[in-house]
PDB file of C-alpha atoms and ligand atoms in Angstrom:
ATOM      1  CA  UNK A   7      -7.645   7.737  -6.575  1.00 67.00           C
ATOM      2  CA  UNK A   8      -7.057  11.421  -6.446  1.00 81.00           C
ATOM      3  CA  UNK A   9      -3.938  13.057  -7.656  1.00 94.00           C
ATOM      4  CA  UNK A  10      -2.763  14.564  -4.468  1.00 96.00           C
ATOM      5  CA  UNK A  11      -3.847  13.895  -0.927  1.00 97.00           C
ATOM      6  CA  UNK A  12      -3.718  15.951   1.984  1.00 97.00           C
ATOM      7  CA  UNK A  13      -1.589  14.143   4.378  1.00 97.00           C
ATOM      8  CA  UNK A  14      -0.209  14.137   8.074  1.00 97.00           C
ATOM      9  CA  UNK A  15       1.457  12.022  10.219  1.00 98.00           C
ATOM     10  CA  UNK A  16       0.313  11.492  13.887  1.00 98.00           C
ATOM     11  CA  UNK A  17       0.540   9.279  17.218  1.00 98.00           C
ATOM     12  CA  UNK A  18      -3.278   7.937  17.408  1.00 97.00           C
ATOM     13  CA  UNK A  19      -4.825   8.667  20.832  1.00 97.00           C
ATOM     14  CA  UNK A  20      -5.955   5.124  22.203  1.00 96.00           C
ATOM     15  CA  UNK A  21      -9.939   4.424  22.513  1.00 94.00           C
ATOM     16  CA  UNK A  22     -10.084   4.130  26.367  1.00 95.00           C
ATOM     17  CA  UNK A  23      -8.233   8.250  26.680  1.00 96.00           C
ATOM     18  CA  UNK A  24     -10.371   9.465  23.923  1.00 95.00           C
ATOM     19  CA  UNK A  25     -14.026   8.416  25.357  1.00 95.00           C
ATOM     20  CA  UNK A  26     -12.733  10.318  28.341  1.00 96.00           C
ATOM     21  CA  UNK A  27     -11.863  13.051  25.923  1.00 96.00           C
ATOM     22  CA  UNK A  28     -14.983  12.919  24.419  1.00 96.00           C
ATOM     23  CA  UNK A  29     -17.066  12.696  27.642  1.00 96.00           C
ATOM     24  CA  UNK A  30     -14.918  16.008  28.352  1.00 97.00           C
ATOM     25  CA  UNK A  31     -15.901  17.772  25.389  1.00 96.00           C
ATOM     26  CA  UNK A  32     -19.384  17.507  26.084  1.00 96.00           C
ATOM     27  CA  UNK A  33     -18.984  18.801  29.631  1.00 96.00           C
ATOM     28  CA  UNK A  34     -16.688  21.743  28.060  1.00 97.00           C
ATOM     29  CA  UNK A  35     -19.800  22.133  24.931  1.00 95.00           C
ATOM     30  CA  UNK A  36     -22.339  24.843  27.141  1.00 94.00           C
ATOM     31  CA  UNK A  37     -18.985  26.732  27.639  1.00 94.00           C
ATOM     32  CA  UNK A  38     -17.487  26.844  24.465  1.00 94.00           C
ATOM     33  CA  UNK A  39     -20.366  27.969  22.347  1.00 88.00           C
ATOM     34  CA  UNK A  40     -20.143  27.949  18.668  1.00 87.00           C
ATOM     35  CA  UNK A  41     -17.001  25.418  18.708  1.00 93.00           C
ATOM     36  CA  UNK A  42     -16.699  22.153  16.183  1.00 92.00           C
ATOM     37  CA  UNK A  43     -16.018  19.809  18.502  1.00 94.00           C
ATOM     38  CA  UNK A  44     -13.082  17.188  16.565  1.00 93.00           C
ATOM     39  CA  UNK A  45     -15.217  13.683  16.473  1.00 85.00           C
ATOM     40  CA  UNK A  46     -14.188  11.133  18.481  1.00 67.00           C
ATOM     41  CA  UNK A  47     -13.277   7.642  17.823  1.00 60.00           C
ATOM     42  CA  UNK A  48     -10.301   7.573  15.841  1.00 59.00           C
ATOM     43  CA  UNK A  49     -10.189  11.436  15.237  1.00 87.00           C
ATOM     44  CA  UNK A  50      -8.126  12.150  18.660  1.00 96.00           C
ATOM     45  CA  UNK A  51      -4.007  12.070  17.980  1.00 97.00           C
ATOM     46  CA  UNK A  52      -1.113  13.946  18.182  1.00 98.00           C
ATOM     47  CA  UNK A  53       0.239  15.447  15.141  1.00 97.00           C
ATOM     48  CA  UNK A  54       3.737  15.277  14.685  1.00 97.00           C
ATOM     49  CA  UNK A  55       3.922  16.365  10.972  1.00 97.00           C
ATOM     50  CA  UNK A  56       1.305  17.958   8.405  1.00 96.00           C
ATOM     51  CA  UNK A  57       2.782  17.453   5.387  1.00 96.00           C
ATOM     52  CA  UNK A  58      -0.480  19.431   2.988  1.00 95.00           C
ATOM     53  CA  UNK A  59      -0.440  17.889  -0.157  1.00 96.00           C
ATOM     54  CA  UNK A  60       1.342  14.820  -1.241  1.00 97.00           C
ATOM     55  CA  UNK A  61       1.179  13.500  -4.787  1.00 97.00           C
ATOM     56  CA  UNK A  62      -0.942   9.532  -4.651  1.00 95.00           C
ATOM     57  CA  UNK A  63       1.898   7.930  -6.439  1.00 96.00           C
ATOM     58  CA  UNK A  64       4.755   9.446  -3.863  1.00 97.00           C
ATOM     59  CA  UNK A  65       2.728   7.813  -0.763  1.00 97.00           C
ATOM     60  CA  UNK A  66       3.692   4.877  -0.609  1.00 96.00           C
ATOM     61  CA  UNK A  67       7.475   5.962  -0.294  1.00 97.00           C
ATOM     62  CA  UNK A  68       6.472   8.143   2.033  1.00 97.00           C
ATOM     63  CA  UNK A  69       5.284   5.639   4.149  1.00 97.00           C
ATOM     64  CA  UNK A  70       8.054   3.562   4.184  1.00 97.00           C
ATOM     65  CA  UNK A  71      10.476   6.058   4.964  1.00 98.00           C
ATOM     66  CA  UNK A  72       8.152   7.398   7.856  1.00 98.00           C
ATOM     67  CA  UNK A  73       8.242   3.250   8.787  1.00 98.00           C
ATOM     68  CA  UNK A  74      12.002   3.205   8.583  1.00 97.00           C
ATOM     69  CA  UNK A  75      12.474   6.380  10.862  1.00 97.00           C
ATOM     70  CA  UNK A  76       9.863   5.055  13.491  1.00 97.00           C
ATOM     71  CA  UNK A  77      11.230   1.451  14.030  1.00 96.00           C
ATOM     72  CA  UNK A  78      14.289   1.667  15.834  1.00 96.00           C
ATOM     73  CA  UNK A  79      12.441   3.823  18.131  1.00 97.00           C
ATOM     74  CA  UNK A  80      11.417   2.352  21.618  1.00 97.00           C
ATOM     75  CA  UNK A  81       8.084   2.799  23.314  1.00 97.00           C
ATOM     76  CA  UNK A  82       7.695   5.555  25.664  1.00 97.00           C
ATOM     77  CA  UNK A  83       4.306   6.821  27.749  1.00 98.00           C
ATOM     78  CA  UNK A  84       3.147  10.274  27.060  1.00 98.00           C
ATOM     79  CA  UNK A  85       0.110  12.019  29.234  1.00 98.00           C
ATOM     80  CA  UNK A  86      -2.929  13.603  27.862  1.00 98.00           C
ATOM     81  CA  UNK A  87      -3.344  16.711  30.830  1.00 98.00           C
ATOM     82  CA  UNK A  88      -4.861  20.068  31.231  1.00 97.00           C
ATOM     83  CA  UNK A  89      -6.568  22.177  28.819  1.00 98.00           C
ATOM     84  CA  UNK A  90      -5.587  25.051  26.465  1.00 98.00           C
ATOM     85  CA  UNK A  91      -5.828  26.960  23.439  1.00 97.00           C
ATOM     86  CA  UNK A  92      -3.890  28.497  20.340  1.00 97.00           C
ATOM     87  CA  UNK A  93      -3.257  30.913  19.814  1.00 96.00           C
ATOM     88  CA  UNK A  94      -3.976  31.876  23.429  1.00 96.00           C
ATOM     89  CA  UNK A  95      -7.281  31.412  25.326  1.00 97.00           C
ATOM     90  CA  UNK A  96      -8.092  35.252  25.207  1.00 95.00           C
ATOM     91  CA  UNK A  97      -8.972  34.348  21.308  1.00 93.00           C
ATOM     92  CA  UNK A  98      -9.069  30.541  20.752  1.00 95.00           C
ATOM     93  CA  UNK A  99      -8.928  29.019  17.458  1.00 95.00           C
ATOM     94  CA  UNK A 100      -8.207  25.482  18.383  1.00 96.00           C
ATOM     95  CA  UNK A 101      -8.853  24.278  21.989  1.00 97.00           C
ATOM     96  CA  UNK A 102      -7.245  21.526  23.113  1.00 98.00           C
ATOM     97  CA  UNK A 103      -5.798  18.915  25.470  1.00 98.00           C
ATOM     98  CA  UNK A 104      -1.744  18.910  27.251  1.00 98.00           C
ATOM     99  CA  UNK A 105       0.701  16.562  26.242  1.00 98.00           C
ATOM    100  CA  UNK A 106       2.984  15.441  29.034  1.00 97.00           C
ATOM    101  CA  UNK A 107       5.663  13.268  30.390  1.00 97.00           C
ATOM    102  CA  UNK A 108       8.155  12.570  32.756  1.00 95.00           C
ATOM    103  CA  UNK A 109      10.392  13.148  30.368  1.00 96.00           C
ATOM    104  CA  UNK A 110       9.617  14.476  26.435  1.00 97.00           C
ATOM    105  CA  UNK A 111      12.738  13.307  24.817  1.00 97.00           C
ATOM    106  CA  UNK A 112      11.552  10.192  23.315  1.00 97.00           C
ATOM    107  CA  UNK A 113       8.599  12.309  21.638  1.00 98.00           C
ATOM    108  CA  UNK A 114      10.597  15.044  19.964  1.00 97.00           C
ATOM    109  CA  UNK A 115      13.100  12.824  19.009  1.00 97.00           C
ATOM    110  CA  UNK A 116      10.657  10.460  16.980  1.00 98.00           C
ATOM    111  CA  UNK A 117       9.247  13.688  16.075  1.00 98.00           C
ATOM    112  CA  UNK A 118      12.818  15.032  14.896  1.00 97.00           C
ATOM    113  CA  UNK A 119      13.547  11.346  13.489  1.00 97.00           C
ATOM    114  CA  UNK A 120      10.008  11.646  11.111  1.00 97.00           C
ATOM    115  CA  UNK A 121      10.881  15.327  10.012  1.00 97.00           C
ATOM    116  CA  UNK A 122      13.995  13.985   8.470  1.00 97.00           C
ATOM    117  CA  UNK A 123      11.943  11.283   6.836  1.00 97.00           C
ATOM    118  CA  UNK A 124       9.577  13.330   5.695  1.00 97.00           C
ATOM    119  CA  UNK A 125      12.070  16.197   4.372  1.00 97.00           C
ATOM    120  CA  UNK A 126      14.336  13.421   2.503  1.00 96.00           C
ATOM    121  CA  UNK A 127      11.627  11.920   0.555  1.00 96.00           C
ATOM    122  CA  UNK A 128      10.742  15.763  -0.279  1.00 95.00           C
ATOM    123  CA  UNK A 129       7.685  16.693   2.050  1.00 95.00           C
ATOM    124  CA  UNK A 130       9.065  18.525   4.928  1.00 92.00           C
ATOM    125  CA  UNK A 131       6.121  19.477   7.206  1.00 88.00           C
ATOM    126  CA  UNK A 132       5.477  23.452   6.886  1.00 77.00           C
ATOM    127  CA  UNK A 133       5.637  24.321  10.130  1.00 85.00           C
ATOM    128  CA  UNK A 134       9.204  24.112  11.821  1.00 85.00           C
ATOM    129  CA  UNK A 135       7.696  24.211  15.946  1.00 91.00           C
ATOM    130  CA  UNK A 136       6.506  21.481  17.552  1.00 96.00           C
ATOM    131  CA  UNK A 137       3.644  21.996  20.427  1.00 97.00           C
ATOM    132  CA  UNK A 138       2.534  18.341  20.910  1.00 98.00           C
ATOM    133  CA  UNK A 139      -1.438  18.554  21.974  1.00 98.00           C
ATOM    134  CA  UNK A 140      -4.666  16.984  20.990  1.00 98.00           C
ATOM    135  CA  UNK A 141      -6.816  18.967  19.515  1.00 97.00           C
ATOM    136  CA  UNK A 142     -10.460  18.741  21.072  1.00 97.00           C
ATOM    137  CA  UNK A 143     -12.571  21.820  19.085  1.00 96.00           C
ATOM    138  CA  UNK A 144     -12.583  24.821  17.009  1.00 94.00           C
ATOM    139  CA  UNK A 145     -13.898  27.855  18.480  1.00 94.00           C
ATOM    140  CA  UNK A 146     -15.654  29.912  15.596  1.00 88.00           C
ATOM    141  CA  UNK A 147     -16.223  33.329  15.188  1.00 81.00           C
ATOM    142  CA  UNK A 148     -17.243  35.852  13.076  1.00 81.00           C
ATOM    143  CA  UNK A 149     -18.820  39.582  12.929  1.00 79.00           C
ATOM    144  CA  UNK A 150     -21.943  38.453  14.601  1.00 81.00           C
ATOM    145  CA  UNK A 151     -19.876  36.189  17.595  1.00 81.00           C
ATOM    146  CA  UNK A 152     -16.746  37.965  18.938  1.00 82.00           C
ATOM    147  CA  UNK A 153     -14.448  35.240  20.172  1.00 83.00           C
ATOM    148  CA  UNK A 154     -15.112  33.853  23.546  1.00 91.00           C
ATOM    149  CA  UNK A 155     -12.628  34.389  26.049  1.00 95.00           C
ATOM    150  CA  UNK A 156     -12.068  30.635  27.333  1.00 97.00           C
ATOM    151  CA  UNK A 157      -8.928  32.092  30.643  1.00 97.00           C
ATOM    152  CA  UNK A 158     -11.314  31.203  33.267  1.00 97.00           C
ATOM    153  CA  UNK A 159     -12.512  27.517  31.798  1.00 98.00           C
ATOM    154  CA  UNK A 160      -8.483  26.899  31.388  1.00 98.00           C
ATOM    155  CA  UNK A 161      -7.494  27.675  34.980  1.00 97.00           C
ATOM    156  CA  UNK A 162     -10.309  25.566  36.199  1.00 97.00           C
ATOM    157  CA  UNK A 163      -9.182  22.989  33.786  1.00 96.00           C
ATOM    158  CA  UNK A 164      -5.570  22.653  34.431  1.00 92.00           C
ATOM    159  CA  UNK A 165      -5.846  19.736  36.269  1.00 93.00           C
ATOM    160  CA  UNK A 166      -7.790  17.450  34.803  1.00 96.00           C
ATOM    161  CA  UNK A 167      -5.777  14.692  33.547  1.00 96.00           C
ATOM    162  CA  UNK A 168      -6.807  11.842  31.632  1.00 95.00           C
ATOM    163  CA  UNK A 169      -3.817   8.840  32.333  1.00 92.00           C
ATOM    164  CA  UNK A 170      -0.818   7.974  30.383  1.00 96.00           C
ATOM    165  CA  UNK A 171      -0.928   5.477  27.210  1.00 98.00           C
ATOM    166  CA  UNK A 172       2.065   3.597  25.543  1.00 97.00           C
ATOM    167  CA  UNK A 173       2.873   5.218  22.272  1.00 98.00           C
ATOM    168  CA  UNK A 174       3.181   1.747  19.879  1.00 98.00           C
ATOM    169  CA  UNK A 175       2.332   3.784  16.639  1.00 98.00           C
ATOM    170  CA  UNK A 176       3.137   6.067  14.055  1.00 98.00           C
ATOM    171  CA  UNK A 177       0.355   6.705  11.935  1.00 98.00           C
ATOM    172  CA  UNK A 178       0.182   8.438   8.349  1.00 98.00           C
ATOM    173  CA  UNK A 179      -3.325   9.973   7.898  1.00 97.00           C
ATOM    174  CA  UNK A 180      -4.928  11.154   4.698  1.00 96.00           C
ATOM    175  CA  UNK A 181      -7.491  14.148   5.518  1.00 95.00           C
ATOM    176  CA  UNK A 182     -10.283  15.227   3.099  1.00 93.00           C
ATOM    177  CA  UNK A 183     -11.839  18.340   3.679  1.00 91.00           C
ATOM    178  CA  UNK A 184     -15.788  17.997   3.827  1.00 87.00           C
ATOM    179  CA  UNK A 185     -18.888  20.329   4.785  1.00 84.00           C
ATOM    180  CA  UNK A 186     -18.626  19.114   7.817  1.00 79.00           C
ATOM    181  CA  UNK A 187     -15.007  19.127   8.876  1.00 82.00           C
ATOM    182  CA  UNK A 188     -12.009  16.897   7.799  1.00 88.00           C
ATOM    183  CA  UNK A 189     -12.312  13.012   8.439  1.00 90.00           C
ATOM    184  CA  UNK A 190      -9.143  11.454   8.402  1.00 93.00           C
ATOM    185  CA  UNK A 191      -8.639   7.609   7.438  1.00 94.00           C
ATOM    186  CA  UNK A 192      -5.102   5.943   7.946  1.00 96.00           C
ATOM    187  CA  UNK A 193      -3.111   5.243   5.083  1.00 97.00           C
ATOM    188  CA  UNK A 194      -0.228   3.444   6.779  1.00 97.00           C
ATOM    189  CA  UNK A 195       0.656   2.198  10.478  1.00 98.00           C
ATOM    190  CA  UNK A 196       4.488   2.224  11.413  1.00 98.00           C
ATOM    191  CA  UNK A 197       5.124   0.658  14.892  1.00 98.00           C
ATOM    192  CA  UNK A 198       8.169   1.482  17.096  1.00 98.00           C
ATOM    193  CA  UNK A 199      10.110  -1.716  17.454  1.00 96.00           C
ATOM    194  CA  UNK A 200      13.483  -0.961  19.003  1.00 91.00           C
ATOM    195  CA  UNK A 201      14.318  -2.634  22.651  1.00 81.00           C
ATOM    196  CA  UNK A 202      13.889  -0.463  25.775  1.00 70.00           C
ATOM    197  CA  UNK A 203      16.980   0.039  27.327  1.00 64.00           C
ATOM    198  CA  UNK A 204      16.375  -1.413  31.218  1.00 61.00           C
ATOM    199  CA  UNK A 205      17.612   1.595  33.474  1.00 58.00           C
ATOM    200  CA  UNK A 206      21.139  -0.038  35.343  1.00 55.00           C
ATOM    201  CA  UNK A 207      21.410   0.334  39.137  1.00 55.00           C
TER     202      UNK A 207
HETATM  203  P1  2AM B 323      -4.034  19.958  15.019  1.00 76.36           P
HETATM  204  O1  2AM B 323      -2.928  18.973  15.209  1.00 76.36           O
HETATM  205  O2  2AM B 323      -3.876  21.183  15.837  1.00 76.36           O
HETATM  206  O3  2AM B 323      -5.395  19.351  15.199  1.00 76.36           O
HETATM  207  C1  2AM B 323      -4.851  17.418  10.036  1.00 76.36           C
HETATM  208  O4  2AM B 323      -5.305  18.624   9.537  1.00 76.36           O
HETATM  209  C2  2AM B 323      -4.060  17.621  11.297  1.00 76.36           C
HETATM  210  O5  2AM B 323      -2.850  18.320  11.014  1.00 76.36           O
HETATM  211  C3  2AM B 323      -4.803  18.411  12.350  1.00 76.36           C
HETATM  212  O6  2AM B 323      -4.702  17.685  13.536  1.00 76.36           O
HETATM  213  C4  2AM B 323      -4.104  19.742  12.382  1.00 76.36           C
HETATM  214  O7  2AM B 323      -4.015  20.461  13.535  1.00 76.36           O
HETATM  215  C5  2AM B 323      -2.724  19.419  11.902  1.00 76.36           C
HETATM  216  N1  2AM B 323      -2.112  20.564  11.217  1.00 76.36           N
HETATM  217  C6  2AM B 323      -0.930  21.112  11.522  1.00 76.36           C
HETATM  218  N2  2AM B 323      -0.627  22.120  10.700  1.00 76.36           N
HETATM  219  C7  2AM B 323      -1.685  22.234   9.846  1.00 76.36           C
HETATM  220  C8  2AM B 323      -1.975  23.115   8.771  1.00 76.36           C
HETATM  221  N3  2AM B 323      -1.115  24.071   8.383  1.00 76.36           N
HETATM  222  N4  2AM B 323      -3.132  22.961   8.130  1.00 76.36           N
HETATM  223  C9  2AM B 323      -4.002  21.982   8.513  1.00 76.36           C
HETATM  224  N5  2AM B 323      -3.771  21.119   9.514  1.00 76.36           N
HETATM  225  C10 2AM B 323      -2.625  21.234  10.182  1.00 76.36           C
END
């Protein structure tokens, strides 16, 4: 086992939304020259924390504490609508799908609730905002390709919207860095256990 391992924690995106996502990004692929389209399968999620590098032998606490934060959480449906980019899509660097919801409470506060985790067992994630998304490509350019300018494709693409899924998971991902893009592999799933609260009339 390596020493360190580059980890993040994420809500998977179910199989039925993500061949829709990837049926998508094959549509978008004559638009978006030059991108790296994120695999499908199990590649599609929403990342609530990227913690970089964790030492092996601290994971498993990790995990634990990310387990103990996520189970008194209830589960709550999120969206996947709509398309957009980072840092805008005049110059895309990472294209990808809306996260929405009739209301985003639950998701930032099991966001907030995994932060705290995260930061206690001494790993808070590096980056202090919070846009929830799903990434769907990497626009690349360089000297010879000037970025593509991708305001057009999002207009047209505001609408689409893919159906709402049950978030039932918290996962913690490992990511290694290849030729050929990052593959991530689960190291740990935490499932939200507390009771929804029936709405009183
Ligand atoms: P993303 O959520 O926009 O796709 C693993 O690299 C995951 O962590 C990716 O999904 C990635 O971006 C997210 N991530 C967030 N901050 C990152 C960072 N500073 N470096 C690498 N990945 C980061």
């Amino acid at each position: 086992m390596r020493e360190s391992t580059r980890t993040f924690i994420a809500i998977p995106i179910p199989d039925p939304i993500g061949r829709q996502l990837a049926r998508w990004q094959q549509e978008l692929a004559s638009e978006v020259p030059g991108c790296r389209w994120t695999e499908g399968g199990c590649a599609f999620h929403i990342t609530l924390a990227f913690l970089g590098d964790v030492p092996s032998r601290d994971l498993s606490n990790l995990c634990l504490a990310v387990a103990g934060a996520v189970g008194p959480s209830s589960r709550f449906d999120l969206q996947v609508a709509g398309l957009d980019a980072f840092p805008g899509p005049g110059r895309p660097r990472v294209l990808w799908a809306g996260i929405t919801a009739d209301d985003l409470a639950p998701l930032q506060a099991l966001r907030q609730a995994i932060v705290e985790a995260a930061a206690q067992s001494g790993y808070p994630p590096d980056d202090p905002r919070f846009h929830p998304h799903v990434t769907l490509g990497r626009p690349r350019s360089d000297r010879k390709r000037p970025p593509v300018d991708l305001t057009d494709l999002v207009r047209r693409e505001e609408r689409r919207a893919f159906g709402s899924f049950a978030v039932t998971e918290v996962v913690t991902y490992a990511s290694t860095l290849g030729p050929d893009g990052p593959t991530y592999a689960p190291l740990n799933r935490a499932r939200l256990q507390g009771k929804k609260t029936e709405a009183t009339h």
